[in-house]
mmCIF file of C-alpha atoms and ligand atoms in Angstrom:
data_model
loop_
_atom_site.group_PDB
_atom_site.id
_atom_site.type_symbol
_atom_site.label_atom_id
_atom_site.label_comp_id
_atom_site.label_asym_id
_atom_site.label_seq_id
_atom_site.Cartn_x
_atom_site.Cartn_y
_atom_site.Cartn_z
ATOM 1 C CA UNK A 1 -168.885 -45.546 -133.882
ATOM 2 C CA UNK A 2 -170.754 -44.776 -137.028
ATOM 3 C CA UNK A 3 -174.026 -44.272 -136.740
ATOM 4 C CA UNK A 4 -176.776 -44.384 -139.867
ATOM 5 C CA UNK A 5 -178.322 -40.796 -138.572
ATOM 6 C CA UNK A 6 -176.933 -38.256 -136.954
ATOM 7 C CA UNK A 7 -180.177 -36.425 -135.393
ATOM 8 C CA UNK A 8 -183.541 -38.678 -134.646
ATOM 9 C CA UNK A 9 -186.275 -37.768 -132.913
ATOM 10 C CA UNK A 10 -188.874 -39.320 -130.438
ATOM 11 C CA UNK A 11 -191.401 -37.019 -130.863
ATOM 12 C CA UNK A 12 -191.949 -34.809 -133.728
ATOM 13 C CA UNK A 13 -194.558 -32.612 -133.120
ATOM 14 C CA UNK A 14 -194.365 -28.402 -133.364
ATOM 15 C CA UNK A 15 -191.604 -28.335 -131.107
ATOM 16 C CA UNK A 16 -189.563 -31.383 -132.530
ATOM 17 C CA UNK A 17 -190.576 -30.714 -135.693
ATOM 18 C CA UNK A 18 -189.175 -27.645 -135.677
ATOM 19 C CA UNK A 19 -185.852 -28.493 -134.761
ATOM 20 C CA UNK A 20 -186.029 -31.729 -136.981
ATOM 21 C CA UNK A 21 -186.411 -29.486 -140.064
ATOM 22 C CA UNK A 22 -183.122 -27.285 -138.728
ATOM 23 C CA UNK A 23 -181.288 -30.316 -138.926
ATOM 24 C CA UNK A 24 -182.299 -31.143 -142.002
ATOM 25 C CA UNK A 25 -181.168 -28.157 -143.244
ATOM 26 C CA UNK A 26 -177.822 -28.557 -141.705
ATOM 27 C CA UNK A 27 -176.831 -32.688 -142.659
ATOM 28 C CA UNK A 28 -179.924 -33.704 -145.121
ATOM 29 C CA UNK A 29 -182.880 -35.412 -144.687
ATOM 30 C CA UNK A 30 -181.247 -39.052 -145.045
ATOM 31 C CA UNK A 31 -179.393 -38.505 -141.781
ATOM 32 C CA UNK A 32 -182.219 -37.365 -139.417
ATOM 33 C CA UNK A 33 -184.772 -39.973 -138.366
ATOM 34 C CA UNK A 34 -188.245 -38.725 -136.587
ATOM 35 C CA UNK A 35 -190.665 -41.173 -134.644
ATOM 36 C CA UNK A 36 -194.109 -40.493 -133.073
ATOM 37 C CA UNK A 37 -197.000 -41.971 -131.543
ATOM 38 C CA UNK A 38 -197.851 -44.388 -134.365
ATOM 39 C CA UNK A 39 -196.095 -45.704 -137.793
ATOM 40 C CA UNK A 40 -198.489 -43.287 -139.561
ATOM 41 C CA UNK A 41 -197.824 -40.835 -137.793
ATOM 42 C CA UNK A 42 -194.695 -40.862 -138.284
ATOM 43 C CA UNK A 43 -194.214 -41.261 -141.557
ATOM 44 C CA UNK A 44 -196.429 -38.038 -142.201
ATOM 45 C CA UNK A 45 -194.035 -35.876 -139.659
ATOM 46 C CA UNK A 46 -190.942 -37.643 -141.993
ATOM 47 C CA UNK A 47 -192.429 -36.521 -145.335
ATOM 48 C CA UNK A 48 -193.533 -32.774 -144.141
ATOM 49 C CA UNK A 49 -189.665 -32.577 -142.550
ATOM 50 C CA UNK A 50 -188.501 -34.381 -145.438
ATOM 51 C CA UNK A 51 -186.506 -36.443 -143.615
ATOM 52 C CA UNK A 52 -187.021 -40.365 -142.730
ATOM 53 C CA UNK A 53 -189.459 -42.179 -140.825
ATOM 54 C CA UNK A 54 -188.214 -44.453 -137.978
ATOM 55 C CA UNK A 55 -189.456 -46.370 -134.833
ATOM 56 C CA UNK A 56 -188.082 -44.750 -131.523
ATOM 57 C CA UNK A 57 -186.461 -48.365 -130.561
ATOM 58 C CA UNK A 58 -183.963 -47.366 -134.164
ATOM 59 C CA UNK A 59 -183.634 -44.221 -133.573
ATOM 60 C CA UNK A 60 -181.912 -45.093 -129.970
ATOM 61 C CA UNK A 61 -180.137 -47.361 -131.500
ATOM 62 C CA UNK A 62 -178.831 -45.898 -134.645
ATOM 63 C CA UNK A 63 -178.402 -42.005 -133.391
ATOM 64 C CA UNK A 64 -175.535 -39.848 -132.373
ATOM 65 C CA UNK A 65 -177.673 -37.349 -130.764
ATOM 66 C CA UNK A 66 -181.403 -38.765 -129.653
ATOM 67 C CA UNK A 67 -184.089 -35.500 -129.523
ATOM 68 C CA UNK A 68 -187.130 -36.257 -126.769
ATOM 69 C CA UNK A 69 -189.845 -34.533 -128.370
ATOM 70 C CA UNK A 70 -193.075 -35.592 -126.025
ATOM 71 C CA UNK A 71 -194.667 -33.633 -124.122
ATOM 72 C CA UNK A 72 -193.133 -33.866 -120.399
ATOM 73 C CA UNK A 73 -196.303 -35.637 -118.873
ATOM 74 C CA UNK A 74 -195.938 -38.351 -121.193
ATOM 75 C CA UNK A 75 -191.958 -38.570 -121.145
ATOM 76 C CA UNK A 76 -191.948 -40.997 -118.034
ATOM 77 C CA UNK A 77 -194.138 -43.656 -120.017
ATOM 78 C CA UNK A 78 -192.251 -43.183 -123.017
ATOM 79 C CA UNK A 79 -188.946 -44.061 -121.397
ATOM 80 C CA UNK A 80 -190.360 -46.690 -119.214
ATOM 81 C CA UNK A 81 -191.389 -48.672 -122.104
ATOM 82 C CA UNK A 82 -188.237 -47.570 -124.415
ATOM 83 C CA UNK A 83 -186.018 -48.689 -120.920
ATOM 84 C CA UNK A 84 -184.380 -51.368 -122.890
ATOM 85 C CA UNK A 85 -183.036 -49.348 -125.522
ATOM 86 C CA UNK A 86 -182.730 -46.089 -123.956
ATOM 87 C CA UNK A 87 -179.940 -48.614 -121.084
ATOM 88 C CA UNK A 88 -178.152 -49.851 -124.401
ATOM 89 C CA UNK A 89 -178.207 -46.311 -126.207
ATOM 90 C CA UNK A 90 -174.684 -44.477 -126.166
ATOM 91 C CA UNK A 91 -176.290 -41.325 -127.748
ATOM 92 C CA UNK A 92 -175.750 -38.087 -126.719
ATOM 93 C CA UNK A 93 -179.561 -36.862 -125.328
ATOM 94 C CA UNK A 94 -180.967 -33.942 -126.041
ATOM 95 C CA UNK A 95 -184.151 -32.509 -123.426
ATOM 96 C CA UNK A 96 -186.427 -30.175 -124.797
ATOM 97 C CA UNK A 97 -189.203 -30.956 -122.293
ATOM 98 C CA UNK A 98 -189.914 -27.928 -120.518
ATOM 99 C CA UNK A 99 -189.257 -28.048 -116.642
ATOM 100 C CA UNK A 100 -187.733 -31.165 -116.372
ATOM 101 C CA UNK A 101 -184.223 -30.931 -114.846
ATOM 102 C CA UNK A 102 -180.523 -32.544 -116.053
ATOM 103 C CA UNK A 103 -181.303 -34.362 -112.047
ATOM 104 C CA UNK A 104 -184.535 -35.622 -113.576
ATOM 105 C CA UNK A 105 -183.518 -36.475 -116.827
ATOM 106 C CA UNK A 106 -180.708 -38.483 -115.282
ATOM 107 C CA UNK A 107 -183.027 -40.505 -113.285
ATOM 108 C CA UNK A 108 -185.433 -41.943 -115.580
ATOM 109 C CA UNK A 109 -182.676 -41.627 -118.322
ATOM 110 C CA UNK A 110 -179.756 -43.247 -116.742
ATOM 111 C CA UNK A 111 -176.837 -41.523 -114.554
ATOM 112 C CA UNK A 112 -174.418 -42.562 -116.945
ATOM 113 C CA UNK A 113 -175.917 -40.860 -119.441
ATOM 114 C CA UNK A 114 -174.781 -37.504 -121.849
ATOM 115 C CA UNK A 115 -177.408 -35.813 -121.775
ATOM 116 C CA UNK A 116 -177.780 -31.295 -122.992
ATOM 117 C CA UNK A 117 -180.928 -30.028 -121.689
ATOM 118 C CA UNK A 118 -182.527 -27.411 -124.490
ATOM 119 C CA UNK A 119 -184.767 -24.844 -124.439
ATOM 120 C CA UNK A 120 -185.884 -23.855 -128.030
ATOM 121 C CA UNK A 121 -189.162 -21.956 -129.323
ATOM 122 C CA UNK A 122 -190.902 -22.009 -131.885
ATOM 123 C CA UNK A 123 -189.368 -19.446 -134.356
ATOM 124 C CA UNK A 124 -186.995 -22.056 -134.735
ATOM 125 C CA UNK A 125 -188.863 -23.097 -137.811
ATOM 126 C CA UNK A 126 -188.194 -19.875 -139.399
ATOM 127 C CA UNK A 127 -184.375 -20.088 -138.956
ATOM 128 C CA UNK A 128 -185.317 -17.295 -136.077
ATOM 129 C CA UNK A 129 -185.097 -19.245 -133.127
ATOM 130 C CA UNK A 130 -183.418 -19.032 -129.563
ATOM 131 C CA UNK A 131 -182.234 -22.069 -127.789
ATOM 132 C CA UNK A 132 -181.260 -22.176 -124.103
ATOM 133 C CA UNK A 133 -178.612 -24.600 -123.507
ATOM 134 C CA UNK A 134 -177.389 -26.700 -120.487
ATOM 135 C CA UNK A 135 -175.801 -29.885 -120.525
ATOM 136 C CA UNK A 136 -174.541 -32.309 -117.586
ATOM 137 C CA UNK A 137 -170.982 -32.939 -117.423
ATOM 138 C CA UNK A 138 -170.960 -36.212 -119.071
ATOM 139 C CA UNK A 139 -170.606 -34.331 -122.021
ATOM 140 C CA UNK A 140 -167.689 -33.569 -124.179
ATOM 141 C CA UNK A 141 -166.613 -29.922 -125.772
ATOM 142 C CA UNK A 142 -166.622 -31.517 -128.793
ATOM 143 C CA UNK A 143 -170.135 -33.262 -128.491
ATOM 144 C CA UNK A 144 -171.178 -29.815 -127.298
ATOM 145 C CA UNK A 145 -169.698 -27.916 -130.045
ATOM 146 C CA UNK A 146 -171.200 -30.732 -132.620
ATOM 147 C CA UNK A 147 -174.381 -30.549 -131.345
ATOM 148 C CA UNK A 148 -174.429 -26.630 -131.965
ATOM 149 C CA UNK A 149 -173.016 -26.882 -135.571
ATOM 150 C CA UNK A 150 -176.584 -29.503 -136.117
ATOM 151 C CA UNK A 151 -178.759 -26.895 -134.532
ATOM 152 C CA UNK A 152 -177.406 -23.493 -136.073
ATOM 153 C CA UNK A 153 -180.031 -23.028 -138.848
ATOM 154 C CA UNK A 154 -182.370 -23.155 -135.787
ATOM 155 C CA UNK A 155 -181.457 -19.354 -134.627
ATOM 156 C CA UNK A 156 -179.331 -18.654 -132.124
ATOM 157 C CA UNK A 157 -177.817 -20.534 -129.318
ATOM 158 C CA UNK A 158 -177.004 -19.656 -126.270
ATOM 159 C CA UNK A 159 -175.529 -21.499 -123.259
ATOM 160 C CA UNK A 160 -177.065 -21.024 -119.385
ATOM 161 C CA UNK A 161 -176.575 -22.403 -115.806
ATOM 162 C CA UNK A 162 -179.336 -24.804 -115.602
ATOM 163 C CA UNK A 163 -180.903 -23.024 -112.694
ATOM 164 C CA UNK A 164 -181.645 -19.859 -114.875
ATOM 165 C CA UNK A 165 -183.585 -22.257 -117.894
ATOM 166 C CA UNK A 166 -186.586 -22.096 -116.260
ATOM 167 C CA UNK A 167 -187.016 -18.232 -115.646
ATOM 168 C CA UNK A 168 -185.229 -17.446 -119.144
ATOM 169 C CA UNK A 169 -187.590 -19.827 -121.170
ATOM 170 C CA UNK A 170 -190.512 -17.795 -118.951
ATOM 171 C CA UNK A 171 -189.550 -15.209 -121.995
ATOM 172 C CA UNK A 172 -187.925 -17.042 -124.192
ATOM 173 C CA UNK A 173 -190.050 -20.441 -124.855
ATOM 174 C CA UNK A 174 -193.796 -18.897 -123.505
ATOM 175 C CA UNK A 175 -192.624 -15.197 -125.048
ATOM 176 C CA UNK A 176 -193.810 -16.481 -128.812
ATOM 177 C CA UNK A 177 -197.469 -16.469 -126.999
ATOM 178 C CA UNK A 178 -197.313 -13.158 -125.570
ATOM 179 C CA UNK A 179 -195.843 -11.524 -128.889
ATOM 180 C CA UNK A 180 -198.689 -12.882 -131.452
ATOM 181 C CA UNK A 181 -201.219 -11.866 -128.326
ATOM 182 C CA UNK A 182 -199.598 -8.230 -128.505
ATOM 183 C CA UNK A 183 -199.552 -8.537 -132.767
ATOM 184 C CA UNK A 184 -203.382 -9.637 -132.682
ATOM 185 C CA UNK A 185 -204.298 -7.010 -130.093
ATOM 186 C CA UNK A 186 -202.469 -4.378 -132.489
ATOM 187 C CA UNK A 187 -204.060 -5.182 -135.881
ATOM 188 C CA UNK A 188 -207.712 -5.191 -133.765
ATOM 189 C CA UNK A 189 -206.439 -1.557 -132.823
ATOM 190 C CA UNK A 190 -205.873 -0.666 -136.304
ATOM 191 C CA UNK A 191 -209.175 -2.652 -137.976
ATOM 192 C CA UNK A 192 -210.968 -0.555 -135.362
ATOM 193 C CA UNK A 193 -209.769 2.829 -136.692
ATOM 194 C CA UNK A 194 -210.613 1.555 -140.239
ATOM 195 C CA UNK A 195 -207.239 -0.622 -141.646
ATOM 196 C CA UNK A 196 -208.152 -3.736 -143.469
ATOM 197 C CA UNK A 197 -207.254 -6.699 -141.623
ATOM 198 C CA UNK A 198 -204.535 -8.514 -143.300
ATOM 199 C CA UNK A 199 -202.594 -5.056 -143.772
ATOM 200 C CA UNK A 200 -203.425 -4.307 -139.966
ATOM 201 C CA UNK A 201 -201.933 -7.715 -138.985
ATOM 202 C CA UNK A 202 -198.914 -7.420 -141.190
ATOM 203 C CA UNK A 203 -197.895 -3.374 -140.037
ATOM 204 C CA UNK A 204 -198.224 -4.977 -136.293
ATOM 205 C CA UNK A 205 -196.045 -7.939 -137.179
ATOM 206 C CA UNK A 206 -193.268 -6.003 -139.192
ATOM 207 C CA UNK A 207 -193.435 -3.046 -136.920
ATOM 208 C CA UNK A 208 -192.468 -5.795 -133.780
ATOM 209 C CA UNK A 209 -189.990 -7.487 -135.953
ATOM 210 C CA UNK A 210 -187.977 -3.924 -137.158
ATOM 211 C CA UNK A 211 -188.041 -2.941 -133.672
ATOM 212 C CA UNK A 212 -186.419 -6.225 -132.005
ATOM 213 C CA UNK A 213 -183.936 -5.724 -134.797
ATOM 214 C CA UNK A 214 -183.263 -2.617 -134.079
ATOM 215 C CA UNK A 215 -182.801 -2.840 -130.152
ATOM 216 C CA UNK A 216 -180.450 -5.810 -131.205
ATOM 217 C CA UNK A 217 -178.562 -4.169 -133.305
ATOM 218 C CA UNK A 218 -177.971 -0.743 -131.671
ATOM 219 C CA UNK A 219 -177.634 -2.259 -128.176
ATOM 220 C CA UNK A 220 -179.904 0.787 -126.744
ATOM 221 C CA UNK A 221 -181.746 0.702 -123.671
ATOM 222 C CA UNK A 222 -185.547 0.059 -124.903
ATOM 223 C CA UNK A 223 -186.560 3.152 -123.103
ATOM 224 C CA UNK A 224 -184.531 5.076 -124.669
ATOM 225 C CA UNK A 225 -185.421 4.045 -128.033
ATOM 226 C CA UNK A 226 -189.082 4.376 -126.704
ATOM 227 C CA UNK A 227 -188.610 7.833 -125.970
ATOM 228 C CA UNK A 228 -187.150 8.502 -129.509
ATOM 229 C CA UNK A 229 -190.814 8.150 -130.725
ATOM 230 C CA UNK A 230 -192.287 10.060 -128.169
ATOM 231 C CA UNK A 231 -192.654 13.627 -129.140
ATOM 232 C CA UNK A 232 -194.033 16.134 -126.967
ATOM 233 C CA UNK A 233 -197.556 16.622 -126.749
ATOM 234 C CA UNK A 234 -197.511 14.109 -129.638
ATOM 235 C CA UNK A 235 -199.822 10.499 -130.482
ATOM 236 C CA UNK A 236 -197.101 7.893 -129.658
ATOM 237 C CA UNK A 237 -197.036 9.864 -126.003
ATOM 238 C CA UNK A 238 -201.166 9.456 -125.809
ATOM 239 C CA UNK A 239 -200.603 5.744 -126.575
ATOM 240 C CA UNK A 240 -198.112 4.971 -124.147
ATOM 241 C CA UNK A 241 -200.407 6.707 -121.489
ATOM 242 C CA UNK A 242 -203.227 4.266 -122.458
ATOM 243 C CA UNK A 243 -201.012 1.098 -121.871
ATOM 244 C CA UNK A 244 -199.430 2.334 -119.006
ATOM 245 C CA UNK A 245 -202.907 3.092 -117.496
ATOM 246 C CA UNK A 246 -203.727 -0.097 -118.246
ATOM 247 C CA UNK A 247 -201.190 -1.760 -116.424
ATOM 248 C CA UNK A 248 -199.246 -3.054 -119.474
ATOM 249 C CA UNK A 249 -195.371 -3.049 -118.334
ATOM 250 C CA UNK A 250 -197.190 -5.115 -114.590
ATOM 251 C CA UNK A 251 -198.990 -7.567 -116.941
ATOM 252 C CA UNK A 252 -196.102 -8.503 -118.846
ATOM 253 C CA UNK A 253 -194.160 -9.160 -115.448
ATOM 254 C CA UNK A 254 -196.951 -11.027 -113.970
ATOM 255 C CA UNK A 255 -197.083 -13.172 -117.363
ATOM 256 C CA UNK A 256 -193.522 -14.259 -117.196
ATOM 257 C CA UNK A 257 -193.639 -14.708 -113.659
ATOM 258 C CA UNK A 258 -196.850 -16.712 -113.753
ATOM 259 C CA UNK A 259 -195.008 -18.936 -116.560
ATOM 260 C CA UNK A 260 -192.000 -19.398 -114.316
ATOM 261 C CA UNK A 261 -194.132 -20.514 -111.657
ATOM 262 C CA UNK A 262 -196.424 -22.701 -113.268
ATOM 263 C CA UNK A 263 -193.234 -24.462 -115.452
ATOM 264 C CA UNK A 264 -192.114 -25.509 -111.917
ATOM 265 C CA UNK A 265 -195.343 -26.808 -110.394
ATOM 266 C CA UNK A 266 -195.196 -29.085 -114.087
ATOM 267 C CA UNK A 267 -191.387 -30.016 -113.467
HETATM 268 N N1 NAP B 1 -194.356 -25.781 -128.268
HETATM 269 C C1 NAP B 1 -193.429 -24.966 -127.750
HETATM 270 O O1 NAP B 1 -193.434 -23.746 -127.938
HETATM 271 C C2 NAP B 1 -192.316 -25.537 -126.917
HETATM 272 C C3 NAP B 1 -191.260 -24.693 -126.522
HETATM 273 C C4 NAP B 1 -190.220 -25.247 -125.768
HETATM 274 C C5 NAP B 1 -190.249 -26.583 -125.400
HETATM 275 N N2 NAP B 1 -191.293 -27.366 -125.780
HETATM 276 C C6 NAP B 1 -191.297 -28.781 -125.379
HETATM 277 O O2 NAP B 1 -191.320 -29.565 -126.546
HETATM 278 C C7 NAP B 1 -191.968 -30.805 -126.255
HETATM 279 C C8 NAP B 1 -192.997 -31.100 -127.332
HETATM 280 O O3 NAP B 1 -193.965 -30.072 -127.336
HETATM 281 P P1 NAP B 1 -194.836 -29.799 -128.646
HETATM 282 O O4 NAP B 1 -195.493 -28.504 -128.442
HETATM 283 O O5 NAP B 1 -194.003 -30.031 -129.860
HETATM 284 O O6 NAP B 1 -195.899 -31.007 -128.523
HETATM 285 P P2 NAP B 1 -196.723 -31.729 -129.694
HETATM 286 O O7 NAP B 1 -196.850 -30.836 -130.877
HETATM 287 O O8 NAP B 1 -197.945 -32.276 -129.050
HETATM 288 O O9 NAP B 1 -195.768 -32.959 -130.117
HETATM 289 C C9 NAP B 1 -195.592 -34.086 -129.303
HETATM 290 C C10 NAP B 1 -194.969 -35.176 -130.139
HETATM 291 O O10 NAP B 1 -194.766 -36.321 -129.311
HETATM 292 C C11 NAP B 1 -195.183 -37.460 -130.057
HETATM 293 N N3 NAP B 1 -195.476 -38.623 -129.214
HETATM 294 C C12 NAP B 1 -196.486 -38.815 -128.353
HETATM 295 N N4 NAP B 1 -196.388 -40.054 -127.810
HETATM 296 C C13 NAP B 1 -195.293 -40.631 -128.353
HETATM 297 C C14 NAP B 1 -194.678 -41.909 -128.229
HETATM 298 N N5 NAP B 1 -195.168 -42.840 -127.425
HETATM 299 N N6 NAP B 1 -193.564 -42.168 -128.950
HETATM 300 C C15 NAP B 1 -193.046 -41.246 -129.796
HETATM 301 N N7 NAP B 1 -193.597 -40.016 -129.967
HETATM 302 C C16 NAP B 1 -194.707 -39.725 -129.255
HETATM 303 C C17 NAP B 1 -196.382 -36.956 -130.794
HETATM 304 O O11 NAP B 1 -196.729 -37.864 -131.815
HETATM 305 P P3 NAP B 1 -198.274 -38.009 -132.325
HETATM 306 O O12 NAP B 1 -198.458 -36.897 -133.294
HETATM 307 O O13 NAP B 1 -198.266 -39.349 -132.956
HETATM 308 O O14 NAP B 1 -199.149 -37.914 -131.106
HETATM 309 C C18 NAP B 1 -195.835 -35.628 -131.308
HETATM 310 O O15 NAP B 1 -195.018 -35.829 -132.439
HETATM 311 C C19 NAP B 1 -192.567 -30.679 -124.865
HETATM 312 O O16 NAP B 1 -191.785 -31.418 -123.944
HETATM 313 C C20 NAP B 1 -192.511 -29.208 -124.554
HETATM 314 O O17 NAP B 1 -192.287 -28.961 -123.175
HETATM 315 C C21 NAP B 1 -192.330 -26.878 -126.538
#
């Protein structure tokens, strides 16, 4: 069947938004269809993604691949009163809400139903992104496969048993948080010792960027590479006493663990 877009969206917001623009980028802006809350709403998402404005009812009707955008606590009353269309839809659906199982999905979705559970963040709207992806086995390698060529100029994909998406997106989908936390905390380091703030905040960013690209791309074990910087007796060595005095490494494990935890109370 041909369908008039290719990618639409029931709820557009930073998360859906995000991924709306990717694919944008990928098949236009004529082929991807975004809906939210209200008809104005909507049509200001569509002209910031540059890409067209649509009621949800359409966009179930006239997508290959239907997006749910809304936050989870509100996805049960979105469906209920979409039920109509979402029974008559043969899209492929596509689950970014956080927590909410392929089991779950299927329920207020339909059992029938295709349906690839995501896990994206939000450097996805920098072409920087990484998606987690599971999808039930109503699916087709070829829907799979087309689903990934729309979502490439999001970042990087990367497929995982459904029972690991919650832990992983502990890092992955909450890490964005932690990361600007650790950036912000940096540049306040540096403004203290006397660096003007928007050069503080920029060193901090760049310096976390070059070294995620550089544990990437050599494939070294992060404590090695820490230890590279350490010299003896030297200032990196003082710092890393400070954080590890302060219980850095045993915060950071408690914050992804606490993320888990709480993403499966929500679910
Ligand atoms: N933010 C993240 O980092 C992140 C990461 C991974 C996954 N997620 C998941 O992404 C989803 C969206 O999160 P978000 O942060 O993007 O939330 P958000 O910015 O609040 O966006 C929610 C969107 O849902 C729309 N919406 C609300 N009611 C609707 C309705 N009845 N019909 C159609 N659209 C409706 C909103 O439209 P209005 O503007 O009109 O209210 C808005 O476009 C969540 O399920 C979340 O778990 C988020």
């Amino acid at each position: 069947m041909a369908y008039q877009y290719e990618a639409g969206f029931i709820g557009a917001g930073n998360m859906g938004g995000a991924l709306a623009r990717a694919a944008v980028k990928t098949v236009g802006g004529a082929a991807v269809a975004v809906a939210c809350s209200t008809a104005e709403h909507s049509a200001k998402a569509a002209a910031s993604i540059g890409c067209t404005a649509e009621t949800a009812e359409a966009i179930l009707r006239e997508s290959r691949f239907v997006f749910w955008g809304v936050k989870p606590q509100m996805f049960a009353g979105v469906a209920a009163k979409l039920a109509e269309d979402i029974a008559a839809s043969d899209a492929v659906f596509v689950s970014m809400l956080a927590g909410v199982s392929l089991d779950r999905l299927a329920e207020m979705l339909g059992g029938e139903k295709k349906i690839i559970r995501i896990m994206p963040n939000t450097p996805s709207a920098v072409g920087q992104g990484l998606m987690l992806v599971s999808a039930n086995d109503r699916v087709t390698a070829e829907e799979l496969a087309a689903f990934k060529a729309l979502m490439a100029e999001s970042g990087l994909l990367d497929d995982l048993p459904e029972h690991l998406i919650d832990a992983a997106s502990a890092v992955s989908g909450c890490g964005p948080a932690y990361a600007y936390m650790f950036v912000e905390a940096l540049a306040d380091g540096a403004v203290k010792c006397g660096v003007p703030r928007a050069k503080a905040m920029r060193y901090a960013a760049q310096m976390l960027l070059g070294s995620a690209s550089l544990l990437l791309e050599t494939g070294e074990h992060p404590g090695a590479l820490k230890d590279a910087v350490c010299s003896p007796g030297g200032s990196t060595i003082a710092g890393v006493a400070a954080l590890e005095d302060r219980g850095f490494r045993g915060a950071a494990i408690a914050a992804v663990e606490a993320a888990y935890r709480r993403t499966k109370e929500l679910g």
